[in-house]
Amino acid sequence: MDKKENYIVEMLFPERQIQKKIFEIASKISMDYKDKDLVIIAVLNGSFIFCADLVRNLDVRCAIDFIRVSSYIGIESLGSVKIISDFKEELAGKDVLIVEDIVDTGITLDFLINEISLKRPKSIKTCVFLDKKCAHKNEVQVDYSCFEMGDDFVVGYGLDCNGFFRQLPYVGRIKGFHK
Ligand code: 5GP
């Protein structure tokens, strides 16, 4: 690929549309988790902006913790997931909501659900910002999702390409660039 300065990012989901959708999803989560013992596990790095906006729109008590995993180098999935830094929160008997930036093959989310279920939570649900439904390899448990999209590689709103573009307030596709 070229130097990042030469990339043109084509907007897919503008900031206003993202914020409106997050408000809707957060309202639904607040209703569903009323009187529950909610623990949010945000998956780093990509979900840091999504999770920050989501939790600030929630109207329920929740604990928030983070897990850092790695499954991609550049735009290539490694096909296996590595935990780089684990969460600390006690999950037994709690209602866990995994917050993920994007589901592609679903391998990462599946891996996380399996890992977290070993901690014996009362329930596990997932909330994803973007869902590439057509790219799922197996059945993936997606309980809340903001947007469905095609099989493009996207950046912005927390999502990167080799560490860049995370700070964009919108989601876009790198123009002229296909997987
Ligand atoms: P999966 O395991 O579902 O194939 O991939 C999930 C992870 O791959 C996401 O958490 C994200 O880090 C990365 N990923 C998948 N698709 C994209 C994409 O279009 N853009 C970016 N920046 N990361 C992606």
mmCIF file with all atom_site columns, C-alpha atoms and ligand atoms in Angstrom:
data_model
loop_
_atom_site.group_PDB
_atom_site.id
_atom_site.type_symbol
_atom_site.label_atom_id
_atom_site.label_alt_id
_atom_site.label_comp_id
_atom_site.label_asym_id
_atom_site.label_entity_id
_atom_site.label_seq_id
_atom_site.pdbx_PDB_ins_code
_atom_site.Cartn_x
_atom_site.Cartn_y
_atom_site.Cartn_z
_atom_site.occupancy
_atom_site.B_iso_or_equiv
_atom_site.pdbx_formal_charge
_atom_site.auth_seq_id
_atom_site.auth_comp_id
_atom_site.auth_asym_id
_atom_site.auth_atom_id
_atom_site.pdbx_PDB_model_num
ATOM   1   C CA  . MET A 1 1   ? 0.000   0.000   0.000  1.00 0.00 ? 1   MET A CA  1
ATOM   2   C CA  . ASP A 1 2   ? 0.889   3.624   -0.488 1.00 0.00 ? 2   ASP A CA  1
ATOM   3   C CA  . LYS A 1 3   ? 1.825   6.082   2.238  1.00 0.00 ? 3   LYS A CA  1
ATOM   4   C CA  . LYS A 1 4   ? -1.226  6.906   4.360  1.00 0.00 ? 4   LYS A CA  1
ATOM   5   C CA  . GLU A 1 5   ? -1.037  10.578  3.334  1.00 0.00 ? 5   GLU A CA  1
ATOM   6   C CA  . ASN A 1 6   ? -2.075  9.508   -0.173 1.00 0.00 ? 6   ASN A CA  1
ATOM   7   C CA  . TYR A 1 7   ? -5.219  7.641   0.873  1.00 0.00 ? 7   TYR A CA  1
ATOM   8   C CA  . ILE A 1 8   ? -8.635  9.101   0.181  1.00 0.00 ? 8   ILE A CA  1
ATOM   9   C CA  . VAL A 1 9   ? -11.263 7.919   2.634  1.00 0.00 ? 9   VAL A CA  1
ATOM   10  C CA  . GLU A 1 10  ? -14.751 7.678   1.181  1.00 0.00 ? 10  GLU A CA  1
ATOM   11  C CA  . MET A 1 11  ? -17.437 8.278   3.791  1.00 0.00 ? 11  MET A CA  1
ATOM   12  C CA  . LEU A 1 12  ? -19.784 5.366   4.526  1.00 0.00 ? 12  LEU A CA  1
ATOM   13  C CA  . PHE A 1 13  ? -21.372 6.310   7.858  1.00 0.00 ? 13  PHE A CA  1
ATOM   14  C CA  . PRO A 1 14  ? -21.350 10.002  8.787  1.00 0.00 ? 14  PRO A CA  1
ATOM   15  C CA  . GLU A 1 15  ? -20.911 11.219  12.344 1.00 0.00 ? 15  GLU A CA  1
ATOM   16  C CA  . ARG A 1 16  ? -24.498 12.350  12.833 1.00 0.00 ? 16  ARG A CA  1
ATOM   17  C CA  . GLN A 1 17  ? -25.916 9.004   11.672 1.00 0.00 ? 17  GLN A CA  1
ATOM   18  C CA  . ILE A 1 18  ? -23.529 7.162   14.014 1.00 0.00 ? 18  ILE A CA  1
ATOM   19  C CA  . GLN A 1 19  ? -24.489 9.259   17.040 1.00 0.00 ? 19  GLN A CA  1
ATOM   20  C CA  . LYS A 1 20  ? -28.219 8.844   16.339 1.00 0.00 ? 20  LYS A CA  1
ATOM   21  C CA  . LYS A 1 21  ? -27.865 5.068   16.055 1.00 0.00 ? 21  LYS A CA  1
ATOM   22  C CA  . ILE A 1 22  ? -25.790 4.824   19.234 1.00 0.00 ? 22  ILE A CA  1
ATOM   23  C CA  . PHE A 1 23  ? -28.445 6.716   21.150 1.00 0.00 ? 23  PHE A CA  1
ATOM   24  C CA  . GLU A 1 24  ? -31.085 4.211   19.905 1.00 0.00 ? 24  GLU A CA  1
ATOM   25  C CA  . ILE A 1 25  ? -28.993 1.133   20.758 1.00 0.00 ? 25  ILE A CA  1
ATOM   26  C CA  . ALA A 1 26  ? -28.040 2.545   24.170 1.00 0.00 ? 26  ALA A CA  1
ATOM   27  C CA  . SER A 1 27  ? -31.708 3.192   24.968 1.00 0.00 ? 27  SER A CA  1
ATOM   28  C CA  . LYS A 1 28  ? -32.538 -0.413  24.108 1.00 0.00 ? 28  LYS A CA  1
ATOM   29  C CA  . ILE A 1 29  ? -29.649 -1.745  26.216 1.00 0.00 ? 29  ILE A CA  1
ATOM   30  C CA  . SER A 1 30  ? -30.714 0.480   29.137 1.00 0.00 ? 30  SER A CA  1
ATOM   31  C CA  . MET A 1 31  ? -34.201 -1.040  29.030 1.00 0.00 ? 31  MET A CA  1
ATOM   32  C CA  . ASP A 1 32  ? -32.934 -4.620  28.668 1.00 0.00 ? 32  ASP A CA  1
ATOM   33  C CA  . TYR A 1 33  ? -30.467 -4.300  31.557 1.00 0.00 ? 33  TYR A CA  1
ATOM   34  C CA  . LYS A 1 34  ? -32.675 -2.464  34.009 1.00 0.00 ? 34  LYS A CA  1
ATOM   35  C CA  . ASP A 1 35  ? -32.186 -4.113  37.435 1.00 0.00 ? 35  ASP A CA  1
ATOM   36  C CA  . LYS A 1 36  ? -29.398 -6.366  36.111 1.00 0.00 ? 36  LYS A CA  1
ATOM   37  C CA  . ASP A 1 37  ? -25.772 -6.589  37.141 1.00 0.00 ? 37  ASP A CA  1
ATOM   38  C CA  . LEU A 1 38  ? -24.217 -5.303  33.928 1.00 0.00 ? 38  LEU A CA  1
ATOM   39  C CA  . VAL A 1 39  ? -20.517 -5.592  33.190 1.00 0.00 ? 39  VAL A CA  1
ATOM   40  C CA  . ILE A 1 40  ? -19.324 -4.209  29.877 1.00 0.00 ? 40  ILE A CA  1
ATOM   41  C CA  . ILE A 1 41  ? -16.201 -5.749  28.391 1.00 0.00 ? 41  ILE A CA  1
ATOM   42  C CA  . ALA A 1 42  ? -14.918 -3.520  25.605 1.00 0.00 ? 42  ALA A CA  1
ATOM   43  C CA  . VAL A 1 43  ? -12.596 -5.094  23.073 1.00 0.00 ? 43  VAL A CA  1
ATOM   44  C CA  . LEU A 1 44  ? -9.514  -2.978  22.422 1.00 0.00 ? 44  LEU A CA  1
ATOM   45  C CA  . ASN A 1 45  ? -8.200  -1.363  20.448 1.00 0.00 ? 45  ASN A CA  1
ATOM   46  C CA  . GLY A 1 46  ? -10.927 -0.775  17.897 1.00 0.00 ? 46  GLY A CA  1
ATOM   47  C CA  . SER A 1 47  ? -13.948 -0.304  20.187 1.00 0.00 ? 47  SER A CA  1
ATOM   48  C CA  . PHE A 1 48  ? -12.536 2.489   22.363 1.00 0.00 ? 48  PHE A CA  1
ATOM   49  C CA  . ILE A 1 49  ? -14.498 5.310   20.724 1.00 0.00 ? 49  ILE A CA  1
ATOM   50  C CA  . PHE A 1 50  ? -17.684 3.306   20.191 1.00 0.00 ? 50  PHE A CA  1
ATOM   51  C CA  . CYS A 1 51  ? -17.661 2.092   23.800 1.00 0.00 ? 51  CYS A CA  1
ATOM   52  C CA  . ALA A 1 52  ? -17.015 5.592   25.156 1.00 0.00 ? 52  ALA A CA  1
ATOM   53  C CA  . ASP A 1 53  ? -20.005 6.985   23.242 1.00 0.00 ? 53  ASP A CA  1
ATOM   54  C CA  . LEU A 1 54  ? -22.208 3.993   24.028 1.00 0.00 ? 54  LEU A CA  1
ATOM   55  C CA  . VAL A 1 55  ? -21.691 4.028   27.801 1.00 0.00 ? 55  VAL A CA  1
ATOM   56  C CA  . ARG A 1 56  ? -22.248 7.788   27.997 1.00 0.00 ? 56  ARG A CA  1
ATOM   57  C CA  . ASN A 1 57  ? -25.685 7.203   26.484 1.00 0.00 ? 57  ASN A CA  1
ATOM   58  C CA  . LEU A 1 58  ? -26.573 4.390   28.905 1.00 0.00 ? 58  LEU A CA  1
ATOM   59  C CA  . ASP A 1 59  ? -29.024 4.956   31.674 1.00 0.00 ? 59  ASP A CA  1
ATOM   60  C CA  . VAL A 1 60  ? -28.138 1.908   33.800 1.00 0.00 ? 60  VAL A CA  1
ATOM   61  C CA  . ARG A 1 61  ? -25.462 1.158   36.359 1.00 0.00 ? 61  ARG A CA  1
ATOM   62  C CA  . CYS A 1 62  ? -22.573 -0.766  34.838 1.00 0.00 ? 62  CYS A CA  1
ATOM   63  C CA  . ALA A 1 63  ? -18.974 -1.733  35.436 1.00 0.00 ? 63  ALA A CA  1
ATOM   64  C CA  . ILE A 1 64  ? -16.637 -1.322  32.473 1.00 0.00 ? 64  ILE A CA  1
ATOM   65  C CA  . ASP A 1 65  ? -13.527 -3.338  31.795 1.00 0.00 ? 65  ASP A CA  1
ATOM   66  C CA  . PHE A 1 66  ? -11.319 -3.966  28.771 1.00 0.00 ? 66  PHE A CA  1
ATOM   67  C CA  . ILE A 1 67  ? -9.742  -6.857  26.955 1.00 0.00 ? 67  ILE A CA  1
ATOM   68  C CA  . ARG A 1 68  ? -7.122  -6.331  24.307 1.00 0.00 ? 68  ARG A CA  1
ATOM   69  C CA  . VAL A 1 69  ? -6.924  -8.844  21.519 1.00 0.00 ? 69  VAL A CA  1
ATOM   70  C CA  . SER A 1 70  ? -5.140  -9.035  18.233 1.00 0.00 ? 70  SER A CA  1
ATOM   71  C CA  . SER A 1 71  ? -6.350  -10.822 15.125 1.00 0.00 ? 71  SER A CA  1
ATOM   72  C CA  . TYR A 1 72  ? -5.302  -8.576  12.259 1.00 0.00 ? 72  TYR A CA  1
ATOM   73  C CA  . ILE A 1 73  ? -2.035  -7.339  10.814 1.00 0.00 ? 73  ILE A CA  1
ATOM   74  C CA  . GLY A 1 74  ? -2.755  -4.461  8.414  1.00 0.00 ? 74  GLY A CA  1
ATOM   75  C CA  . ILE A 1 75  ? -5.833  -5.614  6.527  1.00 0.00 ? 75  ILE A CA  1
ATOM   76  C CA  . GLU A 1 76  ? -5.191  -9.352  6.832  1.00 0.00 ? 76  GLU A CA  1
ATOM   77  C CA  . SER A 1 77  ? -6.952  -11.502 9.410  1.00 0.00 ? 77  SER A CA  1
ATOM   78  C CA  . LEU A 1 78  ? -4.550  -13.918 11.101 1.00 0.00 ? 78  LEU A CA  1
ATOM   79  C CA  . GLY A 1 79  ? -7.402  -16.383 11.511 1.00 0.00 ? 79  GLY A CA  1
ATOM   80  C CA  . SER A 1 80  ? -6.533  -16.849 15.183 1.00 0.00 ? 80  SER A CA  1
ATOM   81  C CA  . VAL A 1 81  ? -7.013  -14.579 18.171 1.00 0.00 ? 81  VAL A CA  1
ATOM   82  C CA  . LYS A 1 82  ? -4.463  -13.689 20.845 1.00 0.00 ? 82  LYS A CA  1
ATOM   83  C CA  . ILE A 1 83  ? -5.274  -12.053 24.196 1.00 0.00 ? 83  ILE A CA  1
ATOM   84  C CA  . ILE A 1 84  ? -2.731  -9.273  24.684 1.00 0.00 ? 84  ILE A CA  1
ATOM   85  C CA  . SER A 1 85  ? -4.199  -7.912  27.906 1.00 0.00 ? 85  SER A CA  1
ATOM   86  C CA  . ASP A 1 86  ? -7.032  -9.487  29.895 1.00 0.00 ? 86  ASP A CA  1
ATOM   87  C CA  . PHE A 1 87  ? -9.896  -7.942  31.895 1.00 0.00 ? 87  PHE A CA  1
ATOM   88  C CA  . LYS A 1 88  ? -9.747  -7.860  35.720 1.00 0.00 ? 88  LYS A CA  1
ATOM   89  C CA  . GLU A 1 89  ? -13.445 -7.687  36.603 1.00 0.00 ? 89  GLU A CA  1
ATOM   90  C CA  . GLU A 1 90  ? -15.068 -10.643 38.446 1.00 0.00 ? 90  GLU A CA  1
ATOM   91  C CA  . LEU A 1 91  ? -17.722 -11.988 36.045 1.00 0.00 ? 91  LEU A CA  1
ATOM   92  C CA  . ALA A 1 92  ? -19.329 -14.887 37.945 1.00 0.00 ? 92  ALA A CA  1
ATOM   93  C CA  . GLY A 1 93  ? -23.086 -14.306 38.218 1.00 0.00 ? 93  GLY A CA  1
ATOM   94  C CA  . LYS A 1 94  ? -22.901 -11.015 36.245 1.00 0.00 ? 94  LYS A CA  1
ATOM   95  C CA  . ASP A 1 95  ? -24.646 -9.976  33.032 1.00 0.00 ? 95  ASP A CA  1
ATOM   96  C CA  . VAL A 1 96  ? -21.828 -9.450  30.566 1.00 0.00 ? 96  VAL A CA  1
ATOM   97  C CA  . LEU A 1 97  ? -22.099 -7.334  27.443 1.00 0.00 ? 97  LEU A CA  1
ATOM   98  C CA  . ILE A 1 98  ? -19.147 -7.636  25.050 1.00 0.00 ? 98  ILE A CA  1
ATOM   99  C CA  . VAL A 1 99  ? -18.645 -4.424  23.070 1.00 0.00 ? 99  VAL A CA  1
ATOM   100 C CA  . GLU A 1 100 ? -16.798 -4.945  19.797 1.00 0.00 ? 100 GLU A CA  1
ATOM   101 C CA  . ASP A 1 101 ? -15.996 -2.568  16.930 1.00 0.00 ? 101 ASP A CA  1
ATOM   102 C CA  . ILE A 1 102 ? -16.675 -4.822  13.956 1.00 0.00 ? 102 ILE A CA  1
ATOM   103 C CA  . VAL A 1 103 ? -17.580 -8.418  13.220 1.00 0.00 ? 103 VAL A CA  1
ATOM   104 C CA  . ASP A 1 104 ? -15.995 -9.788  10.076 1.00 0.00 ? 104 ASP A CA  1
ATOM   105 C CA  . THR A 1 105 ? -15.516 -13.580 10.048 1.00 0.00 ? 105 THR A CA  1
ATOM   106 C CA  . GLY A 1 106 ? -16.830 -13.713 13.618 1.00 0.00 ? 106 GLY A CA  1
ATOM   107 C CA  . ILE A 1 107 ? -13.767 -15.622 14.849 1.00 0.00 ? 107 ILE A CA  1
ATOM   108 C CA  . THR A 1 108 ? -12.850 -12.944 17.405 1.00 0.00 ? 108 THR A CA  1
ATOM   109 C CA  . LEU A 1 109 ? -16.331 -12.620 18.868 1.00 0.00 ? 109 LEU A CA  1
ATOM   110 C CA  . ASP A 1 110 ? -16.759 -16.374 19.030 1.00 0.00 ? 110 ASP A CA  1
ATOM   111 C CA  . PHE A 1 111 ? -13.418 -16.708 20.795 1.00 0.00 ? 111 PHE A CA  1
ATOM   112 C CA  . LEU A 1 112 ? -14.370 -14.010 23.315 1.00 0.00 ? 112 LEU A CA  1
ATOM   113 C CA  . ILE A 1 113 ? -17.769 -15.557 24.075 1.00 0.00 ? 113 ILE A CA  1
ATOM   114 C CA  . ASN A 1 114 ? -16.048 -18.890 24.772 1.00 0.00 ? 114 ASN A CA  1
ATOM   115 C CA  . GLU A 1 115 ? -13.363 -17.294 26.970 1.00 0.00 ? 115 GLU A CA  1
ATOM   116 C CA  . ILE A 1 116 ? -15.866 -15.250 28.954 1.00 0.00 ? 116 ILE A CA  1
ATOM   117 C CA  . SER A 1 117 ? -18.300 -18.127 29.436 1.00 0.00 ? 117 SER A CA  1
ATOM   118 C CA  . LEU A 1 118 ? -15.509 -19.946 31.325 1.00 0.00 ? 118 LEU A CA  1
ATOM   119 C CA  . LYS A 1 119 ? -15.894 -17.241 34.033 1.00 0.00 ? 119 LYS A CA  1
ATOM   120 C CA  . ARG A 1 120 ? -19.486 -18.386 34.670 1.00 0.00 ? 120 ARG A CA  1
ATOM   121 C CA  . PRO A 1 121 ? -21.399 -15.142 34.094 1.00 0.00 ? 121 PRO A CA  1
ATOM   122 C CA  . LYS A 1 122 ? -25.186 -15.165 34.440 1.00 0.00 ? 122 LYS A CA  1
ATOM   123 C CA  . SER A 1 123 ? -25.584 -14.057 30.811 1.00 0.00 ? 123 SER A CA  1
ATOM   124 C CA  . ILE A 1 124 ? -23.454 -13.003 27.840 1.00 0.00 ? 124 ILE A CA  1
ATOM   125 C CA  . LYS A 1 125 ? -24.615 -10.727 25.052 1.00 0.00 ? 125 LYS A CA  1
ATOM   126 C CA  . THR A 1 126 ? -22.748 -8.878  22.341 1.00 0.00 ? 126 THR A CA  1
ATOM   127 C CA  . CYS A 1 127 ? -23.001 -5.342  21.014 1.00 0.00 ? 127 CYS A CA  1
ATOM   128 C CA  . VAL A 1 128 ? -21.134 -4.534  17.816 1.00 0.00 ? 128 VAL A CA  1
ATOM   129 C CA  . PHE A 1 129 ? -20.735 -1.265  16.016 1.00 0.00 ? 129 PHE A CA  1
ATOM   130 C CA  . LEU A 1 130 ? -20.455 -2.734  12.490 1.00 0.00 ? 130 LEU A CA  1
ATOM   131 C CA  . ASP A 1 131 ? -21.519 -6.142  11.258 1.00 0.00 ? 131 ASP A CA  1
ATOM   132 C CA  . LYS A 1 132 ? -20.152 -7.573  7.990  1.00 0.00 ? 132 LYS A CA  1
ATOM   133 C CA  . LYS A 1 133 ? -22.898 -10.186 7.980  1.00 0.00 ? 133 LYS A CA  1
ATOM   134 C CA  . CYS A 1 134 ? -21.921 -11.608 4.580  1.00 0.00 ? 134 CYS A CA  1
ATOM   135 C CA  . ALA A 1 135 ? -18.381 -12.373 5.825  1.00 0.00 ? 135 ALA A CA  1
ATOM   136 C CA  . HIS A 1 136 ? -19.323 -14.478 8.869  1.00 0.00 ? 136 HIS A CA  1
ATOM   137 C CA  . LYS A 1 137 ? -17.645 -17.890 8.758  1.00 0.00 ? 137 LYS A CA  1
ATOM   138 C CA  . ASN A 1 138 ? -20.001 -19.574 11.218 1.00 0.00 ? 138 ASN A CA  1
ATOM   139 C CA  . GLU A 1 139 ? -23.096 -18.573 13.119 1.00 0.00 ? 139 GLU A CA  1
ATOM   140 C CA  . VAL A 1 140 ? -22.109 -15.573 15.243 1.00 0.00 ? 140 VAL A CA  1
ATOM   141 C CA  . GLN A 1 141 ? -24.045 -14.278 18.242 1.00 0.00 ? 141 GLN A CA  1
ATOM   142 C CA  . VAL A 1 142 ? -24.722 -10.596 17.545 1.00 0.00 ? 142 VAL A CA  1
ATOM   143 C CA  . ASP A 1 143 ? -27.375 -9.258  19.927 1.00 0.00 ? 143 ASP A CA  1
ATOM   144 C CA  . TYR A 1 144 ? -27.111 -5.522  19.220 1.00 0.00 ? 144 TYR A CA  1
ATOM   145 C CA  . SER A 1 145 ? -25.559 -3.964  16.150 1.00 0.00 ? 145 SER A CA  1
ATOM   146 C CA  . CYS A 1 146 ? -25.495 -0.390  14.905 1.00 0.00 ? 146 CYS A CA  1
ATOM   147 C CA  . PHE A 1 147 ? -24.952 -0.986  11.192 1.00 0.00 ? 147 PHE A CA  1
ATOM   148 C CA  . GLU A 1 148 ? -24.719 -3.879  8.779  1.00 0.00 ? 148 GLU A CA  1
ATOM   149 C CA  . MET A 1 149 ? -22.280 -3.441  5.904  1.00 0.00 ? 149 MET A CA  1
ATOM   150 C CA  . GLY A 1 150 ? -20.650 -5.267  3.003  1.00 0.00 ? 150 GLY A CA  1
ATOM   151 C CA  . ASP A 1 151 ? -17.201 -6.819  2.899  1.00 0.00 ? 151 ASP A CA  1
ATOM   152 C CA  . ASP A 1 152 ? -15.196 -3.566  2.610  1.00 0.00 ? 152 ASP A CA  1
ATOM   153 C CA  . PHE A 1 153 ? -12.206 -2.762  4.782  1.00 0.00 ? 153 PHE A CA  1
ATOM   154 C CA  . VAL A 1 154 ? -13.199 0.343   6.719  1.00 0.00 ? 154 VAL A CA  1
ATOM   155 C CA  . VAL A 1 155 ? -11.450 2.859   8.947  1.00 0.00 ? 155 VAL A CA  1
ATOM   156 C CA  . GLY A 1 156 ? -12.419 5.632   11.338 1.00 0.00 ? 156 GLY A CA  1
ATOM   157 C CA  . TYR A 1 157 ? -14.418 5.902   14.563 1.00 0.00 ? 157 TYR A CA  1
ATOM   158 C CA  . GLY A 1 158 ? -11.822 3.750   16.351 1.00 0.00 ? 158 GLY A CA  1
ATOM   159 C CA  . LEU A 1 159 ? -11.024 1.472   13.427 1.00 0.00 ? 159 LEU A CA  1
ATOM   160 C CA  . ASP A 1 160 ? -7.520  1.648   12.013 1.00 0.00 ? 160 ASP A CA  1
ATOM   161 C CA  . CYS A 1 161 ? -5.346  0.653   9.144  1.00 0.00 ? 161 CYS A CA  1
ATOM   162 C CA  . ASN A 1 162 ? -1.885  -0.049  10.551 1.00 0.00 ? 162 ASN A CA  1
ATOM   163 C CA  . GLY A 1 163 ? -2.617  2.229   13.513 1.00 0.00 ? 163 GLY A CA  1
ATOM   164 C CA  . PHE A 1 164 ? -3.875  5.227   11.509 1.00 0.00 ? 164 PHE A CA  1
ATOM   165 C CA  . PHE A 1 165 ? -7.320  6.763   10.934 1.00 0.00 ? 165 PHE A CA  1
ATOM   166 C CA  . ARG A 1 166 ? -8.793  5.811   14.332 1.00 0.00 ? 166 ARG A CA  1
ATOM   167 C CA  . GLN A 1 167 ? -9.545  9.447   15.177 1.00 0.00 ? 167 GLN A CA  1
ATOM   168 C CA  . LEU A 1 168 ? -11.922 10.078  12.262 1.00 0.00 ? 168 LEU A CA  1
ATOM   169 C CA  . PRO A 1 169 ? -15.418 10.880  13.630 1.00 0.00 ? 169 PRO A CA  1
ATOM   170 C CA  . TYR A 1 170 ? -17.003 8.949   10.738 1.00 0.00 ? 170 TYR A CA  1
ATOM   171 C CA  . VAL A 1 171 ? -16.505 5.532   9.127  1.00 0.00 ? 171 VAL A CA  1
ATOM   172 C CA  . GLY A 1 172 ? -15.103 5.337   5.628  1.00 0.00 ? 172 GLY A CA  1
ATOM   173 C CA  . ARG A 1 173 ? -13.645 3.057   3.056  1.00 0.00 ? 173 ARG A CA  1
ATOM   174 C CA  . ILE A 1 174 ? -10.211 3.677   1.622  1.00 0.00 ? 174 ILE A CA  1
ATOM   175 C CA  . LYS A 1 175 ? -10.925 4.674   -1.946 1.00 0.00 ? 175 LYS A CA  1
ATOM   176 C CA  . GLY A 1 176 ? -9.714  2.406   -4.713 1.00 0.00 ? 176 GLY A CA  1
ATOM   177 C CA  . PHE A 1 177 ? -8.731  -0.217  -2.207 1.00 0.00 ? 177 PHE A CA  1
ATOM   178 C CA  . HIS A 1 178 ? -10.318 -3.686  -2.220 1.00 0.00 ? 178 HIS A CA  1
ATOM   179 C CA  . LYS A 1 179 ? -9.703  -6.804  -0.140 1.00 0.00 ? 179 LYS A CA  1
HETATM 180 P P1  . 5GP B 2 .   ? -13.130 -11.244 12.837 1.00 0.00 ? 1   5GP B P1  1
HETATM 181 O O1  . 5GP B 2 .   ? -12.496 -12.105 13.882 1.00 0.00 ? 1   5GP B O1  1
HETATM 182 O O2  . 5GP B 2 .   ? -14.615 -11.099 13.008 1.00 0.00 ? 1   5GP B O2  1
HETATM 183 O O3  . 5GP B 2 .   ? -12.767 -11.731 11.441 1.00 0.00 ? 1   5GP B O3  1
HETATM 184 O O4  . 5GP B 2 .   ? -12.453 -9.840  12.908 1.00 0.00 ? 1   5GP B O4  1
HETATM 185 C C1  . 5GP B 2 .   ? -12.706 -8.971  13.947 1.00 0.00 ? 1   5GP B C1  1
HETATM 186 C C2  . 5GP B 2 .   ? -11.610 -7.958  14.100 1.00 0.00 ? 1   5GP B C2  1
HETATM 187 O O5  . 5GP B 2 .   ? -10.936 -7.724  12.869 1.00 0.00 ? 1   5GP B O5  1
HETATM 188 C C3  . 5GP B 2 .   ? -12.184 -6.622  14.498 1.00 0.00 ? 1   5GP B C3  1
HETATM 189 O O6  . 5GP B 2 .   ? -12.232 -6.503  15.894 1.00 0.00 ? 1   5GP B O6  1
HETATM 190 C C4  . 5GP B 2 .   ? -11.223 -5.647  13.866 1.00 0.00 ? 1   5GP B C4  1
HETATM 191 O O7  . 5GP B 2 .   ? -10.142 -5.421  14.723 1.00 0.00 ? 1   5GP B O7  1
HETATM 192 C C5  . 5GP B 2 .   ? -10.701 -6.349  12.648 1.00 0.00 ? 1   5GP B C5  1
HETATM 193 N N1  . 5GP B 2 .   ? -11.421 -5.940  11.425 1.00 0.00 ? 1   5GP B N1  1
HETATM 194 C C6  . 5GP B 2 .   ? -12.281 -6.679  10.692 1.00 0.00 ? 1   5GP B C6  1
HETATM 195 N N2  . 5GP B 2 .   ? -12.747 -5.986  9.652  1.00 0.00 ? 1   5GP B N2  1
HETATM 196 C C7  . 5GP B 2 .   ? -12.166 -4.770  9.723  1.00 0.00 ? 1   5GP B C7  1
HETATM 197 C C8  . 5GP B 2 .   ? -12.271 -3.580  8.916  1.00 0.00 ? 1   5GP B C8  1
HETATM 198 O O8  . 5GP B 2 .   ? -12.985 -3.470  7.918  1.00 0.00 ? 1   5GP B O8  1
HETATM 199 N N3  . 5GP B 2 .   ? -11.520 -2.522  9.337  1.00 0.00 ? 1   5GP B N3  1
HETATM 200 C C9  . 5GP B 2 .   ? -10.709 -2.556  10.414 1.00 0.00 ? 1   5GP B C9  1
HETATM 201 N N4  . 5GP B 2 .   ? -10.019 -1.464  10.709 1.00 0.00 ? 1   5GP B N4  1
HETATM 202 N N5  . 5GP B 2 .   ? -10.593 -3.656  11.193 1.00 0.00 ? 1   5GP B N5  1
HETATM 203 C C10 . 5GP B 2 .   ? -11.324 -4.749  10.851 1.00 0.00 ? 1   5GP B C10 1
#
